[in-house]
mmCIF file of C-alpha atoms in Angstrom:
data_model
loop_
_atom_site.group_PDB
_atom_site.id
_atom_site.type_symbol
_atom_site.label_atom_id
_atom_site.label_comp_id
_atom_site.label_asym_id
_atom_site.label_seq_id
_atom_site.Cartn_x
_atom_site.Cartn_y
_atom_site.Cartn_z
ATOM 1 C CA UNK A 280 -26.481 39.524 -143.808
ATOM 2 C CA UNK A 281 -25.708 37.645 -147.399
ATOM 3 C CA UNK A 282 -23.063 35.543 -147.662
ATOM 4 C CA UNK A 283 -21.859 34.087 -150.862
ATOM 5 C CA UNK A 284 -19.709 30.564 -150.871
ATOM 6 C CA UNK A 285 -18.100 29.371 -153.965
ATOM 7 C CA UNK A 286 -17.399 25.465 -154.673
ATOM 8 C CA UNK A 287 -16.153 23.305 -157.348
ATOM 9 C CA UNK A 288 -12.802 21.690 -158.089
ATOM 10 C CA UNK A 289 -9.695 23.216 -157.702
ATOM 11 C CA UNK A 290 -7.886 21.610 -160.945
ATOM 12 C CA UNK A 291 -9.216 21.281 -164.449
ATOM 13 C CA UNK A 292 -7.990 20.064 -167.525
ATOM 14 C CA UNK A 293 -6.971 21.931 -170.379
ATOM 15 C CA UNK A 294 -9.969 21.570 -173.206
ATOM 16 C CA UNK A 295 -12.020 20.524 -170.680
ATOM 17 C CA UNK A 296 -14.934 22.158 -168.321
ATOM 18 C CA UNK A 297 -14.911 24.008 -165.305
ATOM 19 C CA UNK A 298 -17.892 24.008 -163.040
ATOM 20 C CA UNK A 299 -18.245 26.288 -160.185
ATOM 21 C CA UNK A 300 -21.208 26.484 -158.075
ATOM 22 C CA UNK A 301 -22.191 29.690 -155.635
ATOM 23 C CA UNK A 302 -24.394 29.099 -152.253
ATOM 24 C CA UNK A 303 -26.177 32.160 -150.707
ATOM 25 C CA UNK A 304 -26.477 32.488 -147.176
ATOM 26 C CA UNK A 305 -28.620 35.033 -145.140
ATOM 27 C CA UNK A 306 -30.965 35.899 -148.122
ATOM 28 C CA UNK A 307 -32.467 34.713 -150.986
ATOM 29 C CA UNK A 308 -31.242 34.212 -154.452
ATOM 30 C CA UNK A 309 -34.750 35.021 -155.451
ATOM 31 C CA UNK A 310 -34.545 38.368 -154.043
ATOM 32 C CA UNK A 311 -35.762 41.027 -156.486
ATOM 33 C CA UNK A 312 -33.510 43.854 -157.419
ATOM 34 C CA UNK A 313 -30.922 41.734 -157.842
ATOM 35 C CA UNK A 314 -28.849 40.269 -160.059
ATOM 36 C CA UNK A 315 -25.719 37.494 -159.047
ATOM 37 C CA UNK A 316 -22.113 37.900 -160.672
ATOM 38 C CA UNK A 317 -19.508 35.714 -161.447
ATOM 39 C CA UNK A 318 -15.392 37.750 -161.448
ATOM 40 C CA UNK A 319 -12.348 36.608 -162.206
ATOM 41 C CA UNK A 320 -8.999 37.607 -160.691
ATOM 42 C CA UNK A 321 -5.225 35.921 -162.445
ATOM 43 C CA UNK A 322 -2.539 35.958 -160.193
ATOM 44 C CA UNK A 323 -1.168 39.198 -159.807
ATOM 45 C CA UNK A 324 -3.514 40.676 -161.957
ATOM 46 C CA UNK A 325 -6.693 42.829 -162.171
ATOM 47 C CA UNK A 326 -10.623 42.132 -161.836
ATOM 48 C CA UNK A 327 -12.619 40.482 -165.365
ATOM 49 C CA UNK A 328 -16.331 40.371 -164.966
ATOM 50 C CA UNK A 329 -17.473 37.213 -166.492
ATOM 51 C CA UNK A 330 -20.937 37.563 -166.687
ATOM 52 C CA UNK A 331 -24.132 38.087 -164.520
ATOM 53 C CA UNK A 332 -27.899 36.516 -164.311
ATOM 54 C CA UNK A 333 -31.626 37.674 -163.218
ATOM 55 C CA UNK A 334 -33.342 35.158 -161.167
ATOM 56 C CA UNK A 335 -35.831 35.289 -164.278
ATOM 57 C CA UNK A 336 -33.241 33.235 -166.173
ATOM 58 C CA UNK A 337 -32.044 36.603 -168.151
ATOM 59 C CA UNK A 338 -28.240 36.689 -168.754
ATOM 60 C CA UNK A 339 -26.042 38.142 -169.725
ATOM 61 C CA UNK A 340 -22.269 37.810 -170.252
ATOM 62 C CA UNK A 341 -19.033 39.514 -171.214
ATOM 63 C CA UNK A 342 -18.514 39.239 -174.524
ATOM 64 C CA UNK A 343 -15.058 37.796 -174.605
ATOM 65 C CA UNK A 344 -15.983 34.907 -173.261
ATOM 66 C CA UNK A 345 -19.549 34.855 -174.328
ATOM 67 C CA UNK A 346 -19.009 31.891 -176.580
ATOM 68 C CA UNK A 347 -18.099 29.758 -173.544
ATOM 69 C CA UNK A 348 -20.079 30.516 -170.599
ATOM 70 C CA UNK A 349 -22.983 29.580 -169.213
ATOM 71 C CA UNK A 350 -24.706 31.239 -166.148
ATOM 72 C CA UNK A 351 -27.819 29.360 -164.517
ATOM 73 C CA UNK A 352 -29.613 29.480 -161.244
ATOM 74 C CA UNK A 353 -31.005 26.708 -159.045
ATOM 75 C CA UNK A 354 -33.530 28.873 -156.322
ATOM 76 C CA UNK A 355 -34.716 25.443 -154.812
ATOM 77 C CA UNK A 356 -30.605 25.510 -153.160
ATOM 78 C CA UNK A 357 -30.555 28.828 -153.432
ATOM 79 C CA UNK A 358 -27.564 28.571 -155.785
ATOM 80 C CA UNK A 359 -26.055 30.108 -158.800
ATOM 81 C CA UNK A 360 -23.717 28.085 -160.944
ATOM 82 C CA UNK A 361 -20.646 28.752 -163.848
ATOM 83 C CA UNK A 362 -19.787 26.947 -167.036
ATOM 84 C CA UNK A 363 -16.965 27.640 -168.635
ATOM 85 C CA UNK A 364 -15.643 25.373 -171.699
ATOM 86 C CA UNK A 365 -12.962 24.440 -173.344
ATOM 87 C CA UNK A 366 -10.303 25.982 -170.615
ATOM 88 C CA UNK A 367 -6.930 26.599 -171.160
ATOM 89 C CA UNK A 368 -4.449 27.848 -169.079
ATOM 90 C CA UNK A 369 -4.809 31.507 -169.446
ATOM 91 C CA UNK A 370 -8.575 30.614 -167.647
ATOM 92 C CA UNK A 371 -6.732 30.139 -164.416
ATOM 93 C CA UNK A 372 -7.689 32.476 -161.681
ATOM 94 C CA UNK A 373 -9.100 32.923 -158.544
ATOM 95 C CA UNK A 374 -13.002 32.878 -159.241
ATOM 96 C CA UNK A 375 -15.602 35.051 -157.527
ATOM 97 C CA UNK A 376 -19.528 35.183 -156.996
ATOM 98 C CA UNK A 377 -20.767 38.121 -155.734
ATOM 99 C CA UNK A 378 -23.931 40.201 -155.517
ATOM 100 C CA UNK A 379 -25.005 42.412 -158.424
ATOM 101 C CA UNK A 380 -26.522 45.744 -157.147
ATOM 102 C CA UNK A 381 -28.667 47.614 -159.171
ATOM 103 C CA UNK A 382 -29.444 51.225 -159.110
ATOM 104 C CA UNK A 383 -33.553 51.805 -158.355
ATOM 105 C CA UNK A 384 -33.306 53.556 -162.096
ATOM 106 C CA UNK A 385 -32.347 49.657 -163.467
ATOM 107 C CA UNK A 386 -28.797 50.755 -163.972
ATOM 108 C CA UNK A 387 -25.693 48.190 -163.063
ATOM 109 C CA UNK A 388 -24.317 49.286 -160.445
ATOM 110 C CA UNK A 389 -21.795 47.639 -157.766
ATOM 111 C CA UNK A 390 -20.930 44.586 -156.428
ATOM 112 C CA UNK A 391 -21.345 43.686 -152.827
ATOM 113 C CA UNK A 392 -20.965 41.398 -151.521
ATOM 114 C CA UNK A 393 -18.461 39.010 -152.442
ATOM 115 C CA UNK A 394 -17.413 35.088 -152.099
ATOM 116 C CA UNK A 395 -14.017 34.454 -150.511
ATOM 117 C CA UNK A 396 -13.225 33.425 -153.723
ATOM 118 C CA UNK A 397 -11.604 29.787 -155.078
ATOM 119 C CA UNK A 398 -8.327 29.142 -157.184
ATOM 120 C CA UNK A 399 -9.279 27.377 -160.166
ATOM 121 C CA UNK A 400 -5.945 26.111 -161.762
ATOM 122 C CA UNK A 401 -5.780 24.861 -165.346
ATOM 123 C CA UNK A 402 -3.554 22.010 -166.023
ATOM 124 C CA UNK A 403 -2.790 18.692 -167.526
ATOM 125 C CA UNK B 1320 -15.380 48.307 -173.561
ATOM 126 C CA UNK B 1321 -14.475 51.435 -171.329
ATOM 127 C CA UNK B 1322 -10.949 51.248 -170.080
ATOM 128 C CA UNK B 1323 -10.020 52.249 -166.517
ATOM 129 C CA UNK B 1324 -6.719 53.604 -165.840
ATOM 130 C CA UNK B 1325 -5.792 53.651 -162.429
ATOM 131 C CA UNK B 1326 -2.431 56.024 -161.105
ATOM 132 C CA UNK B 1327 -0.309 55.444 -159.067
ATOM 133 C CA UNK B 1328 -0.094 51.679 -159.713
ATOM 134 C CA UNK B 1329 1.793 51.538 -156.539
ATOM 135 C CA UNK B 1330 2.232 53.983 -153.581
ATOM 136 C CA UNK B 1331 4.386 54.085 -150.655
ATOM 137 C CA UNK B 1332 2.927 55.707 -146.994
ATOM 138 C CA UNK B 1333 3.437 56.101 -143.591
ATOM 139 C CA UNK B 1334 0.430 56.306 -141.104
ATOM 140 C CA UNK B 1335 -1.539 59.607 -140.906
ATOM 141 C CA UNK B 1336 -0.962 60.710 -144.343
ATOM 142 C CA UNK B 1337 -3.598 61.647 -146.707
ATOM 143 C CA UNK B 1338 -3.588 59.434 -150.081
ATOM 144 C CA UNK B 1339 -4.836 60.007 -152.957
ATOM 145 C CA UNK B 1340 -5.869 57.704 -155.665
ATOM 146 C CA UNK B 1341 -7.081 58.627 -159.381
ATOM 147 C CA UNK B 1342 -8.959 56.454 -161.750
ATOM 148 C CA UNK B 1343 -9.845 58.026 -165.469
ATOM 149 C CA UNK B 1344 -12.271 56.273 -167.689
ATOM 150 C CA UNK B 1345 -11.613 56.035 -171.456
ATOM 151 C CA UNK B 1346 -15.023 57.801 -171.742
ATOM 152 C CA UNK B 1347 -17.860 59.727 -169.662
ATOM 153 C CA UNK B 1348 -19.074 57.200 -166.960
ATOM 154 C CA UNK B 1349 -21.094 60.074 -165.516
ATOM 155 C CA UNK B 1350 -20.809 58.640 -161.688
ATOM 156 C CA UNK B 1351 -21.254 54.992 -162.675
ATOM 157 C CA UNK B 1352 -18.151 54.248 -160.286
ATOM 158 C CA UNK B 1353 -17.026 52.252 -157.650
ATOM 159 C CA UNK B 1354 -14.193 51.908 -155.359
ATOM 160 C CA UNK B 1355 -12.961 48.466 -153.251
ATOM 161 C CA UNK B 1356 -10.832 47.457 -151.368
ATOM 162 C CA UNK B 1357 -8.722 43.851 -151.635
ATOM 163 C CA UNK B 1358 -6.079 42.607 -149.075
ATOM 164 C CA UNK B 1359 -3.663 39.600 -149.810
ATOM 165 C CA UNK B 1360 -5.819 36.745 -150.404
ATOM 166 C CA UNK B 1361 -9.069 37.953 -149.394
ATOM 167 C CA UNK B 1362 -12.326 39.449 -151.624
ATOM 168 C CA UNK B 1363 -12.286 42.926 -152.583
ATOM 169 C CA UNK B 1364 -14.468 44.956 -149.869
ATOM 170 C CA UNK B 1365 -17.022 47.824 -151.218
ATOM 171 C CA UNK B 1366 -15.830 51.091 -149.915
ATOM 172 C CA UNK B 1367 -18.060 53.652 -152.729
ATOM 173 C CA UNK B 1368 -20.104 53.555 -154.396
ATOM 174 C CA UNK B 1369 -22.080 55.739 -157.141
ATOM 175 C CA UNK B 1370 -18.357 57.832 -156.794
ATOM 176 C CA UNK B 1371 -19.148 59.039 -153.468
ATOM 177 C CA UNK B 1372 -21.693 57.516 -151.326
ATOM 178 C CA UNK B 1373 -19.502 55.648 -148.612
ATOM 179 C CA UNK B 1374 -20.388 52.453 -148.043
ATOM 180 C CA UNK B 1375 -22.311 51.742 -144.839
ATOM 181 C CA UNK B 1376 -19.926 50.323 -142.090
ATOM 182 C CA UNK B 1377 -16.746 52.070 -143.738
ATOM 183 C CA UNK B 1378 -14.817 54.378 -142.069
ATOM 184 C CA UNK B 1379 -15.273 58.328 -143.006
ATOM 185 C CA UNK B 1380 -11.703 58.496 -143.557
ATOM 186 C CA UNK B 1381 -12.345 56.797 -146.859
ATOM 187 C CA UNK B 1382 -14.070 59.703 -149.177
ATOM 188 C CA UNK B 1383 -14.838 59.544 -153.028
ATOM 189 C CA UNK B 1384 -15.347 62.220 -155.544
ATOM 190 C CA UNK B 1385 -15.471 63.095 -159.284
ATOM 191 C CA UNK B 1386 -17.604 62.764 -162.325
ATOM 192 C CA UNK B 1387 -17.912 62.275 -166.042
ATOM 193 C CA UNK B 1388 -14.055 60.619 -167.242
ATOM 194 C CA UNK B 1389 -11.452 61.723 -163.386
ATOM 195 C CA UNK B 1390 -12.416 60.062 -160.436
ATOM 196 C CA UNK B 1391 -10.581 59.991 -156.862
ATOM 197 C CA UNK B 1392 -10.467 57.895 -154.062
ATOM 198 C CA UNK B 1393 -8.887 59.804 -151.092
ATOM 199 C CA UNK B 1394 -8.078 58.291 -147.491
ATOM 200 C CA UNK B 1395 -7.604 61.603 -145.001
ATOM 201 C CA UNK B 1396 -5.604 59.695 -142.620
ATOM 202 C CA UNK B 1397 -3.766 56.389 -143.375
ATOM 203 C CA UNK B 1398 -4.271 53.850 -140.837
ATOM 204 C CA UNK B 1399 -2.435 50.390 -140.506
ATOM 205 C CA UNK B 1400 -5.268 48.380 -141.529
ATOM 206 C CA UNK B 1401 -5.546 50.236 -144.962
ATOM 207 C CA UNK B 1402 -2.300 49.084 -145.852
ATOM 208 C CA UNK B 1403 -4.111 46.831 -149.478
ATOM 209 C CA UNK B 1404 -4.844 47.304 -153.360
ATOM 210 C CA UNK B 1405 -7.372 49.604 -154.366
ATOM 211 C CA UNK B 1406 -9.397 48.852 -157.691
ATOM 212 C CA UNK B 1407 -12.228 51.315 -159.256
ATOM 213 C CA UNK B 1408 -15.209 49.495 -161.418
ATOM 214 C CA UNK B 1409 -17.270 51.380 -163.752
ATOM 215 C CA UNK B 1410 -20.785 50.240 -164.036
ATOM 216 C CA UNK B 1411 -22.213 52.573 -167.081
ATOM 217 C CA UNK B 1412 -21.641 50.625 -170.007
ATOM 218 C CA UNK B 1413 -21.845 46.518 -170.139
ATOM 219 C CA UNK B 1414 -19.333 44.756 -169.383
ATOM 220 C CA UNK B 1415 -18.519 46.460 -166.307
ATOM 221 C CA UNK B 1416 -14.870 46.838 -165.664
ATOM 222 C CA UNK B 1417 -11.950 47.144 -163.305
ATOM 223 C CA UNK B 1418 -9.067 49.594 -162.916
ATOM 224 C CA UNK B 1419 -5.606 47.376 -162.596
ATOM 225 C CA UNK B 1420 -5.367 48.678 -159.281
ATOM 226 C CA UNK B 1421 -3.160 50.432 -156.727
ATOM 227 C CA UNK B 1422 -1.217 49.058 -153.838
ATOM 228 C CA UNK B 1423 -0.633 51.077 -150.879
ATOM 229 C CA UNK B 1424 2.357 49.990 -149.170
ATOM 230 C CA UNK B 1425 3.872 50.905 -146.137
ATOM 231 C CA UNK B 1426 6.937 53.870 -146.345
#
């Protein structure tokens, strides 16, 4: 079964960038019908999508944070990786990959499944 | 973006009851919607999706229904282990978003 591992460091900077970097297990990142996810979850608080990418290279991201991230894909580790610049503290949250499930129609549809997530804390 | 409104926002039960949580979308969704499952710092779980098609390897206790903007989630029997914070996602209009979620506690 897929498994989905986040990585990266645990404390950024404010102003600076924050790099997080998701390894699939158990399948392919390659794997057509697909698309991979990156969520965000503040202490105490609710679910934000932050954006999504094809293994084509097509992505596509939430627009309030479209200005600073960057999705991108490296099948040769089978990994999918986050940029997100110019942090500030209201970025800090627990950070999730997950798998994007499509309906056969091309619709979004659900996520599943997910990384155990990592705490990404921003702060001089 | 399509708001999700989730009620209660917090719930207290005692094993064996029935619960019943409702999520509302600020507009027709049709059945673009999902229900998980988080406990305390673990990854929210899949329980339905498409608003009722249970997620294989969940328990048929767990049952989703609704359409267009009123959605349910409804556990027939509360057991221990479902003692966690519920969240709904709609998927039917980019960006896909969460409900703020509600916490079944124990009465």
């Amino acid at each position: 079964q897929v498994q989905l591992q986040e990585s990266g460091p645990g404390l950024v900077k404010p102003s600076q960038t924050l790099s997080l970097t998701c390894t699939v297990s158990g399948g392919s990142v390659s794997s057509g019908g697909y698309y991979w996810s990156w969520i965000r979850q503040p202490a105490g608080k609710g679910l934000e999508w932050i954006g999504r990418l094809y293994t084509s290279g097509s992505t596509y991201y939430n627009p309030s944070l479209k200005s600073r991230v960057t999705i991108s894909v490296d099948t040769s580790k089978n990994q999918f990786s986050l940029k997100l610049t110019s942090v500030t503290a209201a970025d800090t949250a627990v950070y999730y990959c997950a798998r994007d499930v499509f309906y056969t129609s091309g619709s979004p549809g659900w996520f599943d499944p997910w990384g155990q997530g990592t705490l990404v804390t921003v702060s001089s | 973006d399509i708001q999700m409104t989730q009620s209660p926002s917090s719930l207290s039960a005692s094993v064996g009851d029935r619960v019943t949580i409702t999520c509302r979308a600020s507009q027709t969704i049709s059945s673009y919607l999902h229900w998980y499952q988080q406990k305390p710092g673990k990854a929210p779980k899949l329980l339905i999706h498409a608003a009722s098609s249970l997620q294989g390897g969940v328990p048929s206790r767990f049952s989703g229904s609704g359409s267009g903007t009123d959605f349910t989630l409804t556990i027939s029997s509360l057991q221990p282990e479902d003692f966690a914070t519920y969240f709904c996602q709609q998927s039917y209009s980019p960006p896909p978003t969460f409900g703020g979620g509600t916490k079944v506690e124990i009465k």
